[in-house]
Amino acid sequence: MSTYLFTSESVTEGHPDKIADQISDGVLDAMLKDDPWARCACETLVTTGLVFVAGEISTKTYVDIPKLARKILQDIGYDKAEYGFDHQACSVLTAIDEQSSDIALGVNEGTGIDRNLGAGDQGMMFGFACQETPELMPMPIMFAHKLCQKLAELRKNGKLAYLRPDGKAQVTIEYEGYKPKRVHTVVVSTQHGPEVSHEQIIADVKEFVVKPVCGDYLDQNTIYHINPTGRFVIGGPPGDAGLTGRKIIVDTYGGMGRHGGGCFSGKDATKVDRSGAYLARHIAKNLVAIGLAERVEVQLAYAIGLSEPVSIFVETFGTAKDPNFDFVQFIRANFNLTPAGIIEAFGLRKPIFSRTATYGHFGRQEFPWEQIVVG
């Protein structure tokens, strides 16, 4: 079988783009807490000394967005002026308007051409699952997420107190066919205080971050690139502006499996960019979990205002147990594909979205779309 390399990356919760995602989803959750029927399309930009929140929101409740944004920044760890971004000192600006009445016409039940709750936009969404990890996710992205989670854990518990919130990780896996064999290369870039030496960071990251995560897949030939520029003191928004939805590959499958292009964070569940992608992952994972195929990609496509998908596509990469099995018929028979059905099945009128804004929307058992429901 052919041998090849595949690489995926993840970023920490202090990365500027992920700050933006967390604020956008924080606004969404704050509304859903008191108004389950709220509509939200919330975008955030962060840069040196500034948080700017804009979007289209329709809700019966009130959210103090500046206060909420500052609390999220504090929880992430931007709580000292010396970090270059301080939750108390930064400016928070907002520009919020109501959802378009034309969009609402197609989404509200009983008002559009399709009398059911319709999709909030057109688009295509992909879901993916494989047998590489217990989470039925690709190994490169799962290892990259766990490396970033470990950086945050060691920073917050004081084990590596010199770490700062910004950071990213990248993992290259060597494959034989579809089977992961070893970790070929690990790249970790972590923001740090000026007092620590480059040599100390390398030693600590190898020992306390990489080894616990990658374990038996490391060998004597694994290549390490840890803070490869030699210094990463300036980070967060002062180092790079951040925007909601700019880490869509981090959010999904690390590039293994296709992406429809729509981001997730800041969008309520009537936006099928988000809910449709959750359903596509749910379907793909269930198909793999029950043994119909070892590797599955599912595409769903929707039209604005219509409740049923316009198309369903399934790719099994030659791994289907029965090559004549009708996957599309099985999906239609076992899953409710309408926006209303997705919202009901996954409880998407509840404030559960902030937890998705870091370390991936998939591969975490805490989320309802990760549950196995057919068998």
Coordinates of C-alpha atoms in Angstrom, one line a residue:
M1 CA 0.0 0.0 0.0
S2 CA 1.2 3.5 -0.7
T3 CA 2.9 5.5 2.1
Y4 CA 2.3 9.3 2.3
L5 CA 2.3 12.2 4.8
F6 CA -0.8 14.2 5.8
T7 CA -0.7 17.3 8.1
S8 CA -3.3 19.2 10.1
E9 CA -3.1 22.2 12.5
S10 CA -5.0 23.5 15.4
V11 CA -4.7 26.7 17.5
T12 CA -5.1 27.6 21.1
E13 CA -8.0 29.6 22.7
G14 CA -5.8 32.6 22.8
H15 CA -5.2 32.7 19.0
P16 CA -6.8 35.9 17.6
D17 CA -9.1 34.1 15.3
K18 CA -10.3 31.9 18.1
I19 CA -10.8 34.9 20.4
A20 CA -13.2 36.2 17.7
D21 CA -15.0 32.8 17.5
Q22 CA -15.4 32.7 21.2
I23 CA -16.9 36.2 21.5
S24 CA -19.3 35.5 18.6
D25 CA -20.5 32.2 20.1
G26 CA -20.6 33.9 23.5
V27 CA -23.0 36.5 22.2
L28 CA -25.2 33.7 20.6
D29 CA -25.3 31.7 23.9
A30 CA -26.1 34.8 26.0
M31 CA -29.2 35.4 23.8
L32 CA -30.3 31.7 23.7
K33 CA -30.2 31.6 27.5
D34 CA -33.2 33.9 27.7
D35 CA -34.6 33.7 24.2
P36 CA -34.4 30.2 22.5
W37 CA -35.9 31.6 19.3
A38 CA -33.2 34.3 18.8
R39 CA -31.6 34.7 15.4
C40 CA -28.0 35.5 15.3
A41 CA -25.3 36.1 12.7
C42 CA -22.5 37.7 14.7
E43 CA -19.0 38.6 13.5
T44 CA -16.1 39.7 15.6
L45 CA -12.8 41.4 14.7
V46 CA -10.0 41.7 17.2
T47 CA -6.8 43.7 16.8
T48 CA -4.4 45.7 19.0
G49 CA -6.5 47.3 21.7
L50 CA -9.8 46.7 20.0
V51 CA -12.8 44.3 19.8
F52 CA -15.4 45.1 17.2
V53 CA -18.6 43.1 17.1
A54 CA -21.1 43.4 14.2
G55 CA -23.9 41.4 12.7
E56 CA -27.6 40.8 12.3
I57 CA -29.4 39.8 15.4
S58 CA -33.1 39.5 16.3
T59 CA -34.0 38.7 19.9
K60 CA -36.3 39.6 22.7
T61 CA -33.5 39.7 25.3
Y62 CA -30.6 42.1 25.9
V63 CA -27.0 41.2 25.9
D64 CA -24.3 43.6 27.3
I65 CA -21.8 42.7 24.5
P66 CA -18.9 44.8 25.8
K67 CA -19.2 43.2 29.3
L68 CA -19.5 39.8 27.8
A69 CA -16.5 40.3 25.5
R70 CA -14.3 41.4 28.4
K71 CA -15.3 38.4 30.5
I72 CA -14.4 36.0 27.7
L73 CA -11.0 37.7 27.2
Q74 CA -10.3 37.5 30.9
D75 CA -11.2 33.8 31.0
I76 CA -8.9 33.1 28.0
G77 CA -6.1 34.7 29.9
Y78 CA -5.7 38.2 28.5
D79 CA -5.8 39.8 31.9
K80 CA -2.4 41.6 32.1
A81 CA -1.3 44.7 30.3
E82 CA 2.2 43.1 29.8
Y83 CA 0.6 40.6 27.4
G84 CA -0.2 43.4 25.0
F85 CA -3.9 42.8 25.2
D86 CA -5.9 43.5 28.4
H87 CA -9.6 42.7 28.9
Q88 CA -10.0 45.9 31.0
A89 CA -8.1 48.3 28.8
C90 CA -9.2 47.3 25.3
S91 CA -12.1 49.1 23.5
V92 CA -15.2 47.2 22.6
L93 CA -17.3 48.6 19.7
T94 CA -20.6 47.2 18.4
A95 CA -22.6 47.6 15.2
I96 CA -25.7 45.4 15.4
D97 CA -28.8 45.4 13.1
E98 CA -31.9 43.2 12.8
Q99 CA -32.0 40.1 10.7
S100 CA -33.3 40.8 7.2
S101 CA -37.1 40.5 6.9
D102 CA -36.6 38.7 3.6
I103 CA -34.4 36.0 5.2
A104 CA -36.9 35.7 8.1
L105 CA -39.7 35.1 5.6
G106 CA -38.0 31.9 4.5
V107 CA -37.0 30.8 7.9
N108 CA -40.1 31.4 10.0
E109 CA -42.6 28.6 10.1
G110 CA -45.8 29.3 8.1
T111 CA -44.5 32.4 6.3
G112 CA -42.5 31.4 3.3
I113 CA -43.2 29.3 0.1
D114 CA -42.3 26.2 2.1
R115 CA -44.5 26.5 5.1
N116 CA -42.1 24.6 7.3
L117 CA -39.0 26.1 9.0
G118 CA -36.7 26.6 6.0
A119 CA -32.9 26.8 5.7
G120 CA -31.5 30.2 6.5
D121 CA -29.3 30.1 3.4
Q122 CA -28.3 28.0 0.5
G123 CA -25.1 26.0 0.6
M124 CA -23.4 22.7 0.9
M125 CA -22.1 21.1 4.0
F126 CA -19.7 18.1 4.5
G127 CA -19.4 15.6 7.3
F128 CA -16.5 13.1 7.6
A129 CA -15.7 10.1 9.8
C130 CA -13.0 7.4 9.8
Q131 CA -11.6 4.6 12.0
E132 CA -8.2 6.3 12.7
T133 CA -9.0 7.3 16.3
P134 CA -11.5 6.4 19.1
E135 CA -13.3 9.6 18.2
L136 CA -13.7 8.4 14.6
M137 CA -11.8 11.4 13.5
P138 CA -8.6 11.9 11.5
M139 CA -5.5 11.4 13.7
P140 CA -3.6 14.6 12.6
I141 CA -6.4 17.0 13.6
M142 CA -7.1 15.2 16.9
F143 CA -3.5 15.2 17.9
A144 CA -3.2 18.9 17.0
H145 CA -6.3 19.8 19.1
K146 CA -4.9 17.8 22.1
L147 CA -1.5 19.5 21.8
C148 CA -3.2 22.9 22.0
Q149 CA -5.4 21.8 24.9
K150 CA -2.4 20.6 26.7
L151 CA -0.7 24.0 26.2
A152 CA -3.7 25.8 27.7
E153 CA -3.9 23.3 30.6
L154 CA -0.2 23.7 31.6
R155 CA -0.5 27.5 31.3
K156 CA -3.6 27.7 33.5
N157 CA -2.5 25.2 36.2
G158 CA 0.8 26.9 36.5
K159 CA 2.9 23.9 35.5
L160 CA 4.5 26.0 32.7
A161 CA 3.7 29.5 34.1
Y162 CA 5.8 31.3 31.4
L163 CA 3.3 30.2 28.7
R164 CA 0.9 32.9 27.3
P165 CA -2.5 32.4 25.6
D166 CA -1.6 32.4 21.9
G167 CA -0.3 29.4 20.2
K168 CA -0.7 26.7 17.6
A169 CA 0.2 23.1 16.8
Q170 CA 0.7 21.1 13.6
V171 CA 1.0 17.4 13.3
T172 CA 2.2 15.3 10.3
I173 CA 1.2 11.7 10.3
E174 CA 2.8 9.0 8.1
Y175 CA 0.2 6.8 6.6
E176 CA 0.2 3.4 4.8
G177 CA -3.0 3.4 2.8
Y178 CA -5.6 4.7 5.3
K179 CA -3.7 3.4 8.3
P180 CA -1.7 5.9 10.5
K181 CA 1.7 4.5 11.3
R182 CA 3.7 7.2 13.1
V183 CA 4.1 10.8 13.9
H184 CA 6.5 12.2 11.3
T185 CA 6.7 15.8 12.4
V186 CA 5.4 18.0 15.2
V187 CA 5.3 21.8 15.1
V188 CA 4.4 23.7 18.2
S189 CA 4.5 27.5 18.4
T190 CA 3.6 28.9 21.8
Q191 CA 3.6 32.4 23.1
H192 CA 5.8 32.9 26.1
G193 CA 7.2 35.4 28.6
P194 CA 10.5 37.0 27.8
E195 CA 12.2 35.4 30.8
V196 CA 12.4 31.8 29.6
S197 CA 15.1 30.5 27.3
H198 CA 14.4 28.9 23.9
E199 CA 16.1 25.7 25.1
Q200 CA 13.8 25.5 28.1
I201 CA 10.7 25.8 25.9
I202 CA 11.8 23.1 23.6
A203 CA 12.6 20.7 26.5
D204 CA 9.3 21.4 28.3
V205 CA 7.1 21.2 25.2
K206 CA 8.6 17.9 24.2
E207 CA 8.3 16.4 27.7
F208 CA 5.0 17.9 29.0
V209 CA 3.0 18.6 25.8
V210 CA 4.0 16.3 22.9
K211 CA 4.8 13.0 24.7
P212 CA 1.6 12.8 26.7
V213 CA -0.5 13.4 23.6
C214 CA 1.3 11.6 20.8
G215 CA 2.6 8.7 22.9
D216 CA 3.4 5.5 21.1
Y217 CA 3.2 7.2 17.7
L218 CA 6.5 9.0 18.4
D219 CA 9.8 7.4 17.5
Q220 CA 13.5 8.3 17.3
N221 CA 12.9 9.7 13.8
T222 CA 10.1 12.1 14.7
I223 CA 11.0 15.6 13.7
Y224 CA 10.3 18.5 16.1
H225 CA 10.0 22.2 15.3
I226 CA 9.2 24.1 18.5
N227 CA 9.0 27.8 18.3
P228 CA 11.0 27.6 15.1
T229 CA 11.5 31.4 14.8
G230 CA 13.3 31.3 18.2
R231 CA 11.0 33.8 19.9
F232 CA 7.2 34.3 20.4
V233 CA 6.6 37.0 23.0
I234 CA 4.4 39.2 21.0
G235 CA 1.2 37.3 20.3
G236 CA -2.6 37.6 20.4
P237 CA -4.3 40.5 18.7
P238 CA -1.2 42.7 18.8
G239 CA 0.6 40.1 16.8
D240 CA -2.1 39.4 14.3
A241 CA -5.7 40.6 13.8
G242 CA -8.4 37.9 14.3
L243 CA -11.8 37.3 12.6
T244 CA -14.7 35.1 13.2
G245 CA -14.8 32.1 10.9
R246 CA -11.2 32.2 9.7
K247 CA -10.3 28.8 11.1
I248 CA -12.9 26.6 9.4
I249 CA -10.5 23.8 8.7
V250 CA -9.3 23.8 12.3
D251 CA -13.0 23.6 13.3
T252 CA -13.7 20.5 11.2
Y253 CA -11.3 17.8 9.9
G254 CA -8.0 19.4 9.5
G255 CA -8.3 19.3 5.7
M256 CA -9.0 15.6 5.5
G257 CA -12.5 15.6 3.9
R258 CA -13.9 18.5 2.1
H259 CA -15.5 21.7 3.4
G260 CA -18.5 23.6 2.1
G261 CA -17.0 27.0 2.9
G262 CA -19.4 28.4 5.6
C263 CA -18.1 29.0 9.1
F264 CA -20.0 28.0 12.2
S265 CA -19.3 30.5 15.1
G266 CA -21.8 33.3 15.8
K267 CA -24.6 31.6 13.8
D268 CA -27.8 30.2 15.3
A269 CA -29.0 26.8 14.2
T270 CA -31.4 28.0 11.4
K271 CA -28.1 28.7 9.5
V272 CA -27.5 25.4 7.9
D273 CA -23.8 26.3 7.4
R274 CA -23.6 25.3 11.1
S275 CA -26.5 22.9 11.8
G276 CA -26.2 21.1 8.4
A277 CA -22.5 20.5 9.0
Y278 CA -23.3 19.1 12.4
L279 CA -25.9 16.7 10.9
A280 CA -23.5 15.6 8.1
R281 CA -20.8 14.7 10.7
H282 CA -23.5 12.9 12.8
I283 CA -24.5 10.8 9.8
A284 CA -21.0 10.1 8.7
K285 CA -20.0 9.0 12.2
N286 CA -23.0 6.8 12.6
L287 CA -22.3 5.1 9.3
V288 CA -18.8 4.3 10.4
A289 CA -19.7 3.4 13.9
I290 CA -22.2 0.7 12.8
G291 CA -19.8 -0.8 10.4
L292 CA -21.3 0.2 7.0
A293 CA -17.9 1.6 5.9
E294 CA -14.5 2.4 7.4
R295 CA -14.3 5.9 5.9
V296 CA -17.3 8.1 5.0
E297 CA -17.8 11.6 3.7
V298 CA -21.4 13.0 3.5
Q299 CA -22.5 16.0 1.6
L300 CA -25.8 17.8 2.2
A301 CA -27.0 20.8 0.2
Y302 CA -29.9 23.2 1.0
A303 CA -31.7 26.1 -0.6
I304 CA -32.8 29.1 1.4
G305 CA -36.3 28.9 2.6
L306 CA -36.7 25.2 1.9
S307 CA -36.8 22.5 4.6
E308 CA -35.6 19.4 2.7
P309 CA -32.0 19.2 1.3
V310 CA -31.8 19.5 -2.5
S311 CA -29.2 16.7 -2.6
I312 CA -27.4 14.1 -0.6
F313 CA -24.0 12.6 -1.6
V314 CA -22.0 9.8 0.1
E315 CA -18.4 8.8 -0.6
T316 CA -17.0 5.7 1.1
F317 CA -13.5 5.7 -0.6
G318 CA -13.9 2.0 -1.5
T319 CA -14.4 1.0 2.2
A320 CA -18.1 0.1 2.1
K321 CA -18.9 -3.3 3.5
D322 CA -21.5 -3.8 0.8
P323 CA -20.7 -1.9 -2.4
N324 CA -24.3 -2.1 -3.5
F325 CA -25.7 -0.7 -0.3
D326 CA -28.0 2.4 -0.9
F327 CA -26.5 4.9 1.6
V328 CA -28.8 7.8 0.5
Q329 CA -32.0 5.7 1.1
F330 CA -30.6 4.6 4.5
I331 CA -29.9 8.3 5.4
R332 CA -33.4 9.4 4.4
A333 CA -35.0 6.6 6.4
N334 CA -33.0 7.1 9.6
F335 CA -32.3 10.8 9.9
N336 CA -34.5 13.9 9.9
L337 CA -32.8 16.2 7.5
T338 CA -34.9 19.4 7.9
P339 CA -33.6 22.4 9.9
A340 CA -36.4 21.9 12.4
G341 CA -35.5 18.2 12.8
I342 CA -31.8 19.0 13.3
I343 CA -32.6 21.6 15.9
E344 CA -34.9 19.3 17.8
A345 CA -32.5 16.3 17.6
F346 CA -29.5 18.1 18.9
G347 CA -31.1 20.6 21.2
L348 CA -29.8 23.6 19.3
R349 CA -32.0 26.2 20.9
K350 CA -29.9 25.8 24.1
P351 CA -26.8 27.8 24.9
I352 CA -24.3 25.1 24.1
F353 CA -22.2 26.8 21.4
S354 CA -19.5 28.6 23.3
R355 CA -17.9 25.2 24.0
T356 CA -17.6 24.5 20.3
A357 CA -15.5 27.7 19.6
T358 CA -12.2 26.1 20.6
Y359 CA -10.5 22.8 19.8
G360 CA -12.9 21.7 17.1
H361 CA -16.6 21.1 16.7
F362 CA -16.2 17.4 16.1
G363 CA -14.7 14.4 17.9
R364 CA -15.8 15.5 21.3
Q365 CA -18.4 13.2 23.0
E366 CA -20.0 16.1 24.9
F367 CA -21.8 17.3 21.8
P368 CA -25.1 15.7 20.8
W369 CA -24.2 15.3 17.1
E370 CA -21.4 13.0 18.2
Q371 CA -23.8 10.4 19.6
I372 CA -24.5 7.0 18.0
V373 CA -28.2 6.6 17.4
V374 CA -28.5 3.9 14.7
G375 CA -27.5 0.3 14.9

